[in-house]
Short mmCIF file of C-alpha atoms and ligand atoms in Angstrom, two decimals:
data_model
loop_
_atom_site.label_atom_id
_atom_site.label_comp_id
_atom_site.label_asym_id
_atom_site.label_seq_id
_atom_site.Cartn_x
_atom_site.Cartn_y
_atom_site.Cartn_z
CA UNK I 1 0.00 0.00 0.00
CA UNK I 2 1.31 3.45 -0.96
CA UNK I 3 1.64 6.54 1.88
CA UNK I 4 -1.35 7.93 -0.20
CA UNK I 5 -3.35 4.94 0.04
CA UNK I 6 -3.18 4.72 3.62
CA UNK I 7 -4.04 8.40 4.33
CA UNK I 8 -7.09 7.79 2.13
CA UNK I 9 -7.99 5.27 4.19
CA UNK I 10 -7.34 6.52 7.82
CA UNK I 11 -10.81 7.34 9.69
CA UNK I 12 -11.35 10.41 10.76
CA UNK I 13 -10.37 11.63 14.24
CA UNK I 14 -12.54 12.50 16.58
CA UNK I 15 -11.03 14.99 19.06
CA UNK I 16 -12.54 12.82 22.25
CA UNK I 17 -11.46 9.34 20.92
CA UNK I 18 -9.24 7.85 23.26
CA UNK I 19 -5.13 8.56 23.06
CA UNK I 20 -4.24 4.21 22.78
CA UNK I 21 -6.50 4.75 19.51
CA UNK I 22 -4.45 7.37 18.18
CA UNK I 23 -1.06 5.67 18.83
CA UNK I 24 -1.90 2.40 17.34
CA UNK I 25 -3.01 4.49 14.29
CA UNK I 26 -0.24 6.11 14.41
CA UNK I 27 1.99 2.90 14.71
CA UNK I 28 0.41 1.37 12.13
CA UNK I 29 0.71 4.51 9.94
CA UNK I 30 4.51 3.50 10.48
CA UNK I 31 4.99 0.34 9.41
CA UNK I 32 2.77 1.32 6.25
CA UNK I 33 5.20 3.97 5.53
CA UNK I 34 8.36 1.29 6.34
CA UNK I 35 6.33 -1.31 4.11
CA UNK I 36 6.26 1.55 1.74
CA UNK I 37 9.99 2.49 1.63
CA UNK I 38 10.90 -1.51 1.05
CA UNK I 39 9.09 -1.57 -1.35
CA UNK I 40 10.14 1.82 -3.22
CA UNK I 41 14.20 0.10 -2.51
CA UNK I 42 13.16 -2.68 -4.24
CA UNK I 43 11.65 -0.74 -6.81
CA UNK I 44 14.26 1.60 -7.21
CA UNK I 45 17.01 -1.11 -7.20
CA UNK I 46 15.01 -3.27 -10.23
CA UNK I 47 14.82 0.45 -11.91
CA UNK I 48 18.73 1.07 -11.21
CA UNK I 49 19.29 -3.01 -13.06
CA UNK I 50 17.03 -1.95 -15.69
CA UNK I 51 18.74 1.44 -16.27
CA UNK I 52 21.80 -0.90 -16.19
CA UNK I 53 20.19 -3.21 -18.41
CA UNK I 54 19.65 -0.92 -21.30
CA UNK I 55 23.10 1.13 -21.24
CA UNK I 56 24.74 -2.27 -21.50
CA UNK I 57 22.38 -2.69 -24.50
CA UNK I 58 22.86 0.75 -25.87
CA UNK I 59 26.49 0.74 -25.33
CA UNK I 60 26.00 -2.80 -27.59
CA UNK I 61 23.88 -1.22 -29.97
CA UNK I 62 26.28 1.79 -30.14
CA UNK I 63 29.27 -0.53 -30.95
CA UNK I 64 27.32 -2.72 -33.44
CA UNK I 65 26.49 0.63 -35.61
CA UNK I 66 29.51 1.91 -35.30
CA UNK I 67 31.00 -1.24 -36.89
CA UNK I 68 28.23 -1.34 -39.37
CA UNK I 69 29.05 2.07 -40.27
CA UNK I 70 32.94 1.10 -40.47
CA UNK I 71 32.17 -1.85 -42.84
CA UNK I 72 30.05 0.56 -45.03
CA UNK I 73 32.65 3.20 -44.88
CA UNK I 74 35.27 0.41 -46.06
CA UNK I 75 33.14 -0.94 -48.76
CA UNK I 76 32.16 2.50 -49.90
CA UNK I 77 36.30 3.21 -49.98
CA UNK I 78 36.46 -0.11 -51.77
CA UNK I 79 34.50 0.45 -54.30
CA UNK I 80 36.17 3.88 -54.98
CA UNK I 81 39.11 2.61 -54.51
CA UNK I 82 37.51 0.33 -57.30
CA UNK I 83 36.51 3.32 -59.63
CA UNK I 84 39.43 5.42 -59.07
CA UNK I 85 42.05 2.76 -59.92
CA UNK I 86 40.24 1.01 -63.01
CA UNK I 87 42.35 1.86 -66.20
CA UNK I 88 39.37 2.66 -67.70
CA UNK I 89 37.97 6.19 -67.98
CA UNK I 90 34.36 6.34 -66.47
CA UNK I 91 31.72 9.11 -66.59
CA UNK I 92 28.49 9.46 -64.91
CA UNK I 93 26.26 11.25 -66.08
CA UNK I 94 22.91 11.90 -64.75
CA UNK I 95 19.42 10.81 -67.04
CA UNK I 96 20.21 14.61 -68.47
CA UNK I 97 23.55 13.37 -69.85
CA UNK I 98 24.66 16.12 -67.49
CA UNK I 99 28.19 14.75 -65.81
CA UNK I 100 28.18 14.02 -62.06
CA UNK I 101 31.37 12.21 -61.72
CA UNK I 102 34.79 11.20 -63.18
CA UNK I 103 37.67 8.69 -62.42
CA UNK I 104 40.83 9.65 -62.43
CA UNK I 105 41.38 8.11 -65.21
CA UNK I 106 38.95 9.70 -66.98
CA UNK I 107 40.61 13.11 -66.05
CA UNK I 108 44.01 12.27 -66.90
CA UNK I 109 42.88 10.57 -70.18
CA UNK I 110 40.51 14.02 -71.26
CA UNK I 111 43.39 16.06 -69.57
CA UNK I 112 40.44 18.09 -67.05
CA UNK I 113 40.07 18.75 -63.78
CA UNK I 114 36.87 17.46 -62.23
CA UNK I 115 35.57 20.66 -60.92
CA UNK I 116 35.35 21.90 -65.11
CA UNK I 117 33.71 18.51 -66.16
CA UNK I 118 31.13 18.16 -63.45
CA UNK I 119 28.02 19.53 -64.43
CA UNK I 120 28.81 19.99 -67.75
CA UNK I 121 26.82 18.20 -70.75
CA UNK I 122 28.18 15.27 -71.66
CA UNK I 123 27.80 16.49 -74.98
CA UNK I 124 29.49 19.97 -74.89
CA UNK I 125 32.83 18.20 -73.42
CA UNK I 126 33.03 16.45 -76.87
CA UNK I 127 31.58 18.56 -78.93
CA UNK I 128 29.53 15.07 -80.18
CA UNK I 129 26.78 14.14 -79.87
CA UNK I 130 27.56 10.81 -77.57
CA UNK I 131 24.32 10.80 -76.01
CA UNK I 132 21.03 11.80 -77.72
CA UNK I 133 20.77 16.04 -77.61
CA UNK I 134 17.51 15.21 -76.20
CA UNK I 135 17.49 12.43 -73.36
CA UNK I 136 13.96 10.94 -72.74
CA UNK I 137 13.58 7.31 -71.17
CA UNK I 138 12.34 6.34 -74.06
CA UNK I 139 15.51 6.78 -76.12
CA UNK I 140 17.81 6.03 -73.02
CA UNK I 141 16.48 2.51 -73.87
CA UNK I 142 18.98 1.77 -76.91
CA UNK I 143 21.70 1.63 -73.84
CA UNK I 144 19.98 -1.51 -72.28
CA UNK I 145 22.58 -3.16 -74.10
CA UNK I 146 26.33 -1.47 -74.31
CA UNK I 147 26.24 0.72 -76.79
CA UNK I 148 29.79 1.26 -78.26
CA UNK I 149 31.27 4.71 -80.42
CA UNK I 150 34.35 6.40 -81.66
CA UNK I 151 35.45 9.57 -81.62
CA UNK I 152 38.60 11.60 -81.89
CA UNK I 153 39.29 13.91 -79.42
CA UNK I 154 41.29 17.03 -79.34
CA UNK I 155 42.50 18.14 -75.55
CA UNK I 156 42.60 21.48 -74.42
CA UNK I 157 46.81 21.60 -75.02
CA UNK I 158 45.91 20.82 -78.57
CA UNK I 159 46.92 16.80 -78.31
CA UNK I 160 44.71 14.52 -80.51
CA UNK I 161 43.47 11.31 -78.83
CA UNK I 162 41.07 9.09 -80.57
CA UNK I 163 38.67 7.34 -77.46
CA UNK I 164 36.05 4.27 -77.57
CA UNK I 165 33.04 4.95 -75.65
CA UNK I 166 31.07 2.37 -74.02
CA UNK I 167 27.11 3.69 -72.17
CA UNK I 168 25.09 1.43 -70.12
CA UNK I 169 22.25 2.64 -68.19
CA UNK I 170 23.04 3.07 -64.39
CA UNK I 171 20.10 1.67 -62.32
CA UNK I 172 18.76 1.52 -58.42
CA UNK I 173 18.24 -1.20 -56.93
CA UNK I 174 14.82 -0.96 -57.45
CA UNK I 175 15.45 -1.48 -60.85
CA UNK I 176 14.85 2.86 -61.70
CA UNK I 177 17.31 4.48 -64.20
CA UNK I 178 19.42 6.70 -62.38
CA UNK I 179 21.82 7.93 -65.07
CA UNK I 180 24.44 6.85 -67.55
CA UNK I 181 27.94 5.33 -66.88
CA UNK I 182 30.14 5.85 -69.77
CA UNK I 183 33.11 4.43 -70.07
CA UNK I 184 36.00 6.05 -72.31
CA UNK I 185 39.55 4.17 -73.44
CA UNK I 186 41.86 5.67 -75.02
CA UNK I 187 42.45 3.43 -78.44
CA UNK I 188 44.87 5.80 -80.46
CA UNK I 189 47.92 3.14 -80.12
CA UNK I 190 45.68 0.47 -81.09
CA UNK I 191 44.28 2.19 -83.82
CA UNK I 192 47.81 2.99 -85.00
CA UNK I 193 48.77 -0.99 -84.82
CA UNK I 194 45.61 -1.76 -86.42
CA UNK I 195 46.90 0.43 -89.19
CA UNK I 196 50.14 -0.59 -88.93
CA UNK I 197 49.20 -4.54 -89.09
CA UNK I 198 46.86 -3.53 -92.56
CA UNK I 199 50.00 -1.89 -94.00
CA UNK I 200 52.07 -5.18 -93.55
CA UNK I 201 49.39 -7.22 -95.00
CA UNK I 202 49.19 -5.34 -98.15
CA UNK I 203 53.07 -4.96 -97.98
CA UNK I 204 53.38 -9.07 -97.94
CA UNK I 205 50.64 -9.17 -101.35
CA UNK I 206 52.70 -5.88 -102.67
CA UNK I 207 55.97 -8.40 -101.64
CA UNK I 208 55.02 -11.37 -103.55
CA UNK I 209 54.15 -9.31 -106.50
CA UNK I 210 57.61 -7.79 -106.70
CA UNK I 211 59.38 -11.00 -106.38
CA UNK I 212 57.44 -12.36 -109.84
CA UNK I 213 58.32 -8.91 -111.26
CA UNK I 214 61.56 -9.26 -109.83
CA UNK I 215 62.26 -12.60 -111.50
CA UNK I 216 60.90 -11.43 -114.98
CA UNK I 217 63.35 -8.45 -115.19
CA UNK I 218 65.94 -10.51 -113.69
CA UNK I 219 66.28 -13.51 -116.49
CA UNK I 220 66.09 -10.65 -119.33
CA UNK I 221 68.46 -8.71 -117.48
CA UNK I 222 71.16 -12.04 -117.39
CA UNK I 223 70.49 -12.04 -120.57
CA UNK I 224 71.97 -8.43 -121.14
CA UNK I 225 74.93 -8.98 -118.73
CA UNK I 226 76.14 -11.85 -120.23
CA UNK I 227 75.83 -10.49 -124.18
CA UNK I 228 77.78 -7.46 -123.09
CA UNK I 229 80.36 -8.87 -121.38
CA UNK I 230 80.74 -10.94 -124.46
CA UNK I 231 80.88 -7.86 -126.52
CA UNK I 232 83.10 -6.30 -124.32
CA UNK I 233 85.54 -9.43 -125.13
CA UNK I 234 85.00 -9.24 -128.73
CA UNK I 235 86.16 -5.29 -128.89
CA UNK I 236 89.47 -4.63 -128.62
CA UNK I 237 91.17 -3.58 -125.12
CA UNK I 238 91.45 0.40 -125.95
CA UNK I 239 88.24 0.87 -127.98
CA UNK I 240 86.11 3.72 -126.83
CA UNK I 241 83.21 1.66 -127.12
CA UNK I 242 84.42 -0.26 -123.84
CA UNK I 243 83.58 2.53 -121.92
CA UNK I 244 79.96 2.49 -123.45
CA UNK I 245 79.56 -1.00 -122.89
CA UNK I 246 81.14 -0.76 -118.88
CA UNK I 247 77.82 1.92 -118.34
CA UNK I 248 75.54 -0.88 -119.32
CA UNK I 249 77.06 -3.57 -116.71
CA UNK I 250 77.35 -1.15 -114.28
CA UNK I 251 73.63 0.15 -115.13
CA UNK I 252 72.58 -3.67 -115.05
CA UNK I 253 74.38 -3.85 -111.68
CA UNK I 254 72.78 -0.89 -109.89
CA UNK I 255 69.12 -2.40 -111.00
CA UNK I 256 70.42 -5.24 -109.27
CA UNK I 257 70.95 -4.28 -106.47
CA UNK I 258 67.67 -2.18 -106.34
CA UNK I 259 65.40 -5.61 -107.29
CA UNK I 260 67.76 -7.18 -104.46
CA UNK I 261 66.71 -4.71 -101.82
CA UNK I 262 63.07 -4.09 -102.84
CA UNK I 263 62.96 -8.32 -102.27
CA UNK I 264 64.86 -7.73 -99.07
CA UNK I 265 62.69 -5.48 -97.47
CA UNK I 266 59.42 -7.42 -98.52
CA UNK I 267 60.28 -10.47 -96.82
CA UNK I 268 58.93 -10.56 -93.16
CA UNK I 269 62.64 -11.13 -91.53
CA UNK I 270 64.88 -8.76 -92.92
CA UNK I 271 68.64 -9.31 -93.69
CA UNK I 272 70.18 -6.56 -95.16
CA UNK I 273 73.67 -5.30 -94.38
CA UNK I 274 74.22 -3.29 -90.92
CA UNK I 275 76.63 -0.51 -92.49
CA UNK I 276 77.94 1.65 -89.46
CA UNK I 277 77.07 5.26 -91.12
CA UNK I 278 77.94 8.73 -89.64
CA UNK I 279 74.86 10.44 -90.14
CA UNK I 280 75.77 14.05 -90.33
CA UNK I 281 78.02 12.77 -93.78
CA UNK I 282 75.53 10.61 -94.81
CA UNK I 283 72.52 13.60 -94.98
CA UNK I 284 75.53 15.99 -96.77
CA UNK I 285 76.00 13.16 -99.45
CA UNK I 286 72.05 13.21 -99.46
CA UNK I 287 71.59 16.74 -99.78
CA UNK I 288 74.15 17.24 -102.26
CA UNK I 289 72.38 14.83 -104.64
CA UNK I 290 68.72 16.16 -103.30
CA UNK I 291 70.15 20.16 -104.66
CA UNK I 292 69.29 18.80 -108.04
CA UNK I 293 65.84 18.72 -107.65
CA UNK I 294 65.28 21.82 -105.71
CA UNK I 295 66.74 23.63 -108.65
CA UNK I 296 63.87 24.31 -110.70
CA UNK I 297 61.77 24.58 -107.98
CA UNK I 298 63.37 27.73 -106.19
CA UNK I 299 63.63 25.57 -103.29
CA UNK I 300 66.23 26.16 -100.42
CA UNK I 301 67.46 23.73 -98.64
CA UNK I 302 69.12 24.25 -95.24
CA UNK I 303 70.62 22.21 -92.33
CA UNK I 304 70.41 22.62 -89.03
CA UNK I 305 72.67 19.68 -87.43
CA UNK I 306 72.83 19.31 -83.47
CA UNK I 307 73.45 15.79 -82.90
CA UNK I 308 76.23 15.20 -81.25
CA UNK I 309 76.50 11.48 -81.18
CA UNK I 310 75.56 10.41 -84.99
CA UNK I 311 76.69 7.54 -85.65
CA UNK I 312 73.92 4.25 -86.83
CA UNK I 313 73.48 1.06 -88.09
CA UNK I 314 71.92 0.43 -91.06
CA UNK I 315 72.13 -0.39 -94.44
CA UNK I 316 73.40 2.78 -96.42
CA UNK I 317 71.74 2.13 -99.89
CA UNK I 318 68.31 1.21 -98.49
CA UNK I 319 68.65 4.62 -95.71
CA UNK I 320 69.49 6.26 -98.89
CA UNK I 321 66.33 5.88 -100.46
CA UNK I 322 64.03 6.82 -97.70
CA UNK I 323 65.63 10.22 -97.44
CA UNK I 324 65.93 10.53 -101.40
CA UNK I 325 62.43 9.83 -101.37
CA UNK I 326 61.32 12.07 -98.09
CA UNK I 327 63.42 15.17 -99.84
CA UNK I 328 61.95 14.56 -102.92
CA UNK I 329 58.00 14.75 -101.70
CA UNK I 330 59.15 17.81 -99.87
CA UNK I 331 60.62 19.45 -102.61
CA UNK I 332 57.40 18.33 -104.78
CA UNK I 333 54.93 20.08 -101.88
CA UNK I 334 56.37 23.26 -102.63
CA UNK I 335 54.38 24.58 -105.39
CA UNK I 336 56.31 28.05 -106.20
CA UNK I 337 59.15 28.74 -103.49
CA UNK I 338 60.10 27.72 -100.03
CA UNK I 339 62.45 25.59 -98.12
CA UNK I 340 63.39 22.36 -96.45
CA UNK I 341 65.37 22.18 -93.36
CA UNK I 342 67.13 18.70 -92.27
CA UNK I 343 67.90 19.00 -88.89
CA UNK I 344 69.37 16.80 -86.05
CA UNK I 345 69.40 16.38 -82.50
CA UNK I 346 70.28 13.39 -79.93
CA UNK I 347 67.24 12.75 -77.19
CA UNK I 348 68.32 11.05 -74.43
CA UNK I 349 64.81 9.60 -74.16
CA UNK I 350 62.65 8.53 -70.54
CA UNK I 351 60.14 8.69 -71.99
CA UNK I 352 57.71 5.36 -71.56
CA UNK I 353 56.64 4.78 -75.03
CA UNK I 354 59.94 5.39 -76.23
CA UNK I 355 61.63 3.17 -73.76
CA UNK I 356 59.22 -0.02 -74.65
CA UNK I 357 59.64 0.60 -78.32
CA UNK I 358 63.37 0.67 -78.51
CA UNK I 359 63.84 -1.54 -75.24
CA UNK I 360 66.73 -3.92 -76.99
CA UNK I 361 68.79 -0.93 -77.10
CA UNK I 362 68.83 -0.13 -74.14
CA UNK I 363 72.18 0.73 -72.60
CA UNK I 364 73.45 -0.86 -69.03
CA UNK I 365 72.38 2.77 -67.30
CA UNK I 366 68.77 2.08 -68.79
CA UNK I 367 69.42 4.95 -70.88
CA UNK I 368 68.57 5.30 -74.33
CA UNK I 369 70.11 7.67 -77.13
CA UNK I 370 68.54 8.16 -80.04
CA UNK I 371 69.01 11.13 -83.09
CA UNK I 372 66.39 12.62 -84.72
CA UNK I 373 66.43 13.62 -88.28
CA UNK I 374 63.93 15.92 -89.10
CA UNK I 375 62.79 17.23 -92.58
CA UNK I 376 60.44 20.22 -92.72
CA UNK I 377 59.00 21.82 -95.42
CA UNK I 378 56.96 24.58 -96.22
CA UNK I 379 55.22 22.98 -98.78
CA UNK I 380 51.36 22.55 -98.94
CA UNK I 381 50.82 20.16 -96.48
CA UNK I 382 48.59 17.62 -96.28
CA UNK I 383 44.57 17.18 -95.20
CA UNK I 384 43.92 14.51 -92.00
CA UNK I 385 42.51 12.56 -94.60
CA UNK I 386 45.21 12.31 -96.76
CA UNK I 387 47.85 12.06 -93.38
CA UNK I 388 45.96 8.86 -92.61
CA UNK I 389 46.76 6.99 -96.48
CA UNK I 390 50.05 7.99 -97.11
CA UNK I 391 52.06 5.33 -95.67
CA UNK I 392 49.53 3.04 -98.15
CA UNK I 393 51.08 1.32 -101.15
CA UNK I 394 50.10 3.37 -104.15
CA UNK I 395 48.73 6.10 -102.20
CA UNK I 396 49.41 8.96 -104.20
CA UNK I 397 47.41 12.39 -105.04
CA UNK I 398 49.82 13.28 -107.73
CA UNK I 399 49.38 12.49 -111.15
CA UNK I 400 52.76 11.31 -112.03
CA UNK I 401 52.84 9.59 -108.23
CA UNK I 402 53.46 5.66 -107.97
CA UNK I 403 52.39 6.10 -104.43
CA UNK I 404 54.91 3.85 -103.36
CA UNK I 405 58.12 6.30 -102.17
CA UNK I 406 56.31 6.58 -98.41
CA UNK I 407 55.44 2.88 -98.49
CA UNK I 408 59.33 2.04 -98.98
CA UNK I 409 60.09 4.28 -96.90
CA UNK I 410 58.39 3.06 -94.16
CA UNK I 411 59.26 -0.49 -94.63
CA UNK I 412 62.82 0.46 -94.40
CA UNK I 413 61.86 2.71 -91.43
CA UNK I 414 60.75 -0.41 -89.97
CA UNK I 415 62.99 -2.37 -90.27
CA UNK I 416 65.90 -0.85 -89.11
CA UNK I 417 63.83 -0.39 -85.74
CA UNK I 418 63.66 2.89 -86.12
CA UNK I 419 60.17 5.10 -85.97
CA UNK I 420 58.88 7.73 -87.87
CA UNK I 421 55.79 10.34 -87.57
CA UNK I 422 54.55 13.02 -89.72
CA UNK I 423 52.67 16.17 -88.66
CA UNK I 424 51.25 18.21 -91.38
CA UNK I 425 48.72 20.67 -91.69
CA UNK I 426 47.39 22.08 -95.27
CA UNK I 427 49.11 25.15 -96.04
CA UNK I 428 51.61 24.89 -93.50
CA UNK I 429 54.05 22.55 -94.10
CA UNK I 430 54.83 18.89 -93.49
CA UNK I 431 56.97 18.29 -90.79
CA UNK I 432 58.80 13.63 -91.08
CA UNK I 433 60.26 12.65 -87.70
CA UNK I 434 62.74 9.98 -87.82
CA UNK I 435 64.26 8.63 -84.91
CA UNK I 436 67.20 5.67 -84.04
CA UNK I 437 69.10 4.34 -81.96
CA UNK I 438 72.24 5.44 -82.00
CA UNK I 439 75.41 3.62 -81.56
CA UNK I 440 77.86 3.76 -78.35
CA UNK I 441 81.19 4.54 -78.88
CA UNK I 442 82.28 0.93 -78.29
CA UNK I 443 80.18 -0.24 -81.35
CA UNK I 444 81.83 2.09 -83.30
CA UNK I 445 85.42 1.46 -82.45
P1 ADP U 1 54.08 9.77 -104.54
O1 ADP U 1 55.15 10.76 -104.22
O2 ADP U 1 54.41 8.94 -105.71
O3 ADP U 1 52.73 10.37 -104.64
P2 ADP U 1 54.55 8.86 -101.89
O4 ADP U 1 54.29 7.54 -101.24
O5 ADP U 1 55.93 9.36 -101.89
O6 ADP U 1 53.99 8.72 -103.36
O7 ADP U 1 53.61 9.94 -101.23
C1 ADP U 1 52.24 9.66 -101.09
C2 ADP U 1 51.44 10.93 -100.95
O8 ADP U 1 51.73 11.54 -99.70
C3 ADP U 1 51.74 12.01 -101.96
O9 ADP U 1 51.03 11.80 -103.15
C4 ADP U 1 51.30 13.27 -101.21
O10 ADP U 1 49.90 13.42 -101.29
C5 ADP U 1 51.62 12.94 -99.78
N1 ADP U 1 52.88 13.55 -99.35
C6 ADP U 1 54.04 12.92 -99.12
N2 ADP U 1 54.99 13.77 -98.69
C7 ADP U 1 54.41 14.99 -98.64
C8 ADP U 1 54.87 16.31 -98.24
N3 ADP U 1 56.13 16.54 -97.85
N4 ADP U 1 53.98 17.32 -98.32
C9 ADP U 1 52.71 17.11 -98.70
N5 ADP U 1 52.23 15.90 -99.07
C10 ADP U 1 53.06 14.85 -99.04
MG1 MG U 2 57.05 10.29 -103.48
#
């Protein structure tokens, strides 16, 4: 019984009752309130284990969320840990085609910082349209399935990358679109090997028809060598006409040697002599012969040589005839007057691409020297389109061309290991790149 019950049910007390009454009530008002008390302890103490009860629990609870919210914090790192470290470029976009997010990857490979991409249209950043100008659910649906597209791409510092694009819808996981995840590679090396692998196959067909052609010219021209020399037995020792008849073996001999080399350089493993040439000399001899055709032209040629270590291996006729044929297109580009500079300079090269192309030269200091002969004109340069066919066999846009000088060339190129690049733009010149390795003193000694 509570204090307040018991005062609710005391009597009333009547001023005469007698005193025994009042103590006994007033005793038994005591024990109610002792009863009372117990019971409040007991009360109190099952309130204090309860209190005890549920901070043990909380303090649980506590620890359980904050482990949940760990794991979600490492899975959440994971997976952009995931996104950040994929080699592939990846865009979100949201169903706007309006970008929320980019990898690093994605920056690096677009060259941007992700403060100018994000909320940018998709669109706008490629000046393409990559996603529809117009995105409605309804023609979001063609990227159910991974839609694929390329494009070439021109950074803001001017570099030209050509990218594959791959969209897929992004959805919740109640199955709602939520946006677009694009993903963007960078393909222009692949491209280029594509290229590179087309230009072999139709230099092995363009290889088997020279060796027929080879072996027709080359019975006739047996034929030749043998009646001279028997006509150069016939005439006496100091006739004049022995002179005449030495230009046709040594005419018969240079062909040749051309048909040799042309079959040389077709077959897929080439042997060809590995002449040590100083290439400073070597572009002289070059030029001096190349003068000839500038002539009419009121071309100029100038040199500009900076190499310091020049010497290469290679074989000296064959070299010959790529830069016979590079100085003769560049004299050819210049329509009324200009020049062509030839200029060299060593690059001591760390550069990645560099080092994994030319990695068998590579020096004990993993250190790799390579010249670089350049030849510039100012002729009238070339459209992208035409850039992209030149290296083609028979590729020509002029109408005496054979189309076949840059072919050669770049065979040669090839395989002497070496690499070469053009830049051109029309009307401003067209700029070949060569590049070897060069030799180390000891290889030259
Ligand atoms: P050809 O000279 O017989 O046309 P090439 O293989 O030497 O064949 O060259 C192929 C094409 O490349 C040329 O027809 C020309 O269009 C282009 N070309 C080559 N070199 C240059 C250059 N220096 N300037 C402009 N165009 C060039
Ligand atoms: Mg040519």
């Amino acid at each position: 019984m509570s204090l307040e019950d018991y005062f609710e049910a005391l009597p009333e007390l009547a001023p005469d009752e007698d005193e025994s009454v009042n103590l006994r009530l007033l005793r038994q008002g005591f024990e109610a309130f002792n009863q009372a008390t117990l019971k409040l302890q007991t009360y109190y103490r099952g309130l204090e284990t309860k209190v005890d009860e549920l901070n043990h629990e909380l303090a649980q609870k506590n620890k359980e969320l904050e482990t949940n919210l760990q794991e979600k914090e490492r899975v959440k790192n994971y997976l952009s840990n995931i996104l950040e470290s994929s080699a592939i470029g990846i865009i979100v976009t949201d169903l706007d085609g309006i970008i929320t997010s980019v990898n690093q990857t994605g920056l690096t490979l677009l060259a941007e910082s992700s403060e100018a991409l994000s909320g940018q249209r998709l669109n706008d950043i490629f000046h393409a349209q990559i996603l529809p100008w117009d995105p409605t659910l309804e023609n979001l649906k063609v990227y159910e399935k991974v839609k694929e597209q390329e494009l070439d791409f021109q950074r803001k510092n001017g570099s030209k990358i050509q990218l594959l694009f791959s969209i897929s819808l992004m959805y919740s996981e109640f199955g709602d679109i939520l946006g677009l995840i694009v993903n963007v590679q960078d393909i222009t090396e692949l491209k280029k090997l594509e290229a590179q692998a087309e230009r072999k196959n139709r230099f092995t067909v363009m290889g088997e028809m020279a060796a027929t052609i080879a072996h027709e010219i080359r019975n006739p021209l047996g034929s030749i060598e043998l009646f001279a020399s028997l006509l150069k037995k016939d005439l006496p020792a100091d006739s004049s006409k022995q002179a005449l008849l030495s230009h046709i073996t040594s005419a018969i001999h240079s062909m040749n040697h051309i048909i040799s080399n042309i079959l040389e350089y077709t077959k897929p493993h080439l042997a060809f002599t590995k002449d040590i040439i100083e290439i400073h000399q070597f572009l002289y001899d070059v030029l001096d012969v190349s003068q000839y055709l500038a002539k009419p032209n009121h071309v100029q040629i100038c040199e500009k040589f900076e190499a310091i270590e020049t010497y290469v291996a290679g074989d000296k006729e064959l070299l010959k005839q790529v830069f016979f044929n590079l100085m003769n297109n560049a004299v050819q580009a210049i329509l009324e007057s200009g020049s062509v500079t030839v200029s060299t300079r060593n690059i001591h090269a760390n550069n990645e691409k560099l080092l994994r192309r030319f990695r068998e030269f590579l020096g004990p200091a993993e250190s790799l020297h390579l010249i670089e002969i350049r030849i510039q004109d100012t002729g009238l340069g070339m459209s992208p389109e035409v850039k992209k066919k030149i290296f083609d066999p028979f590729f020509t846009t002029k109408e005496r061309g054979t189309g076949l000088g840059l072919a050669i060339v770049h065979n040669i190129v090839e395989a002497h290991n070496a690499l070469i690049d053009v830049e051109s733009e029309v009307d401003q010149g067209t700029q070949f790149t060569l590049l070897f390795p060069v030799l180390s003193e000891n290889d030259v000694t």
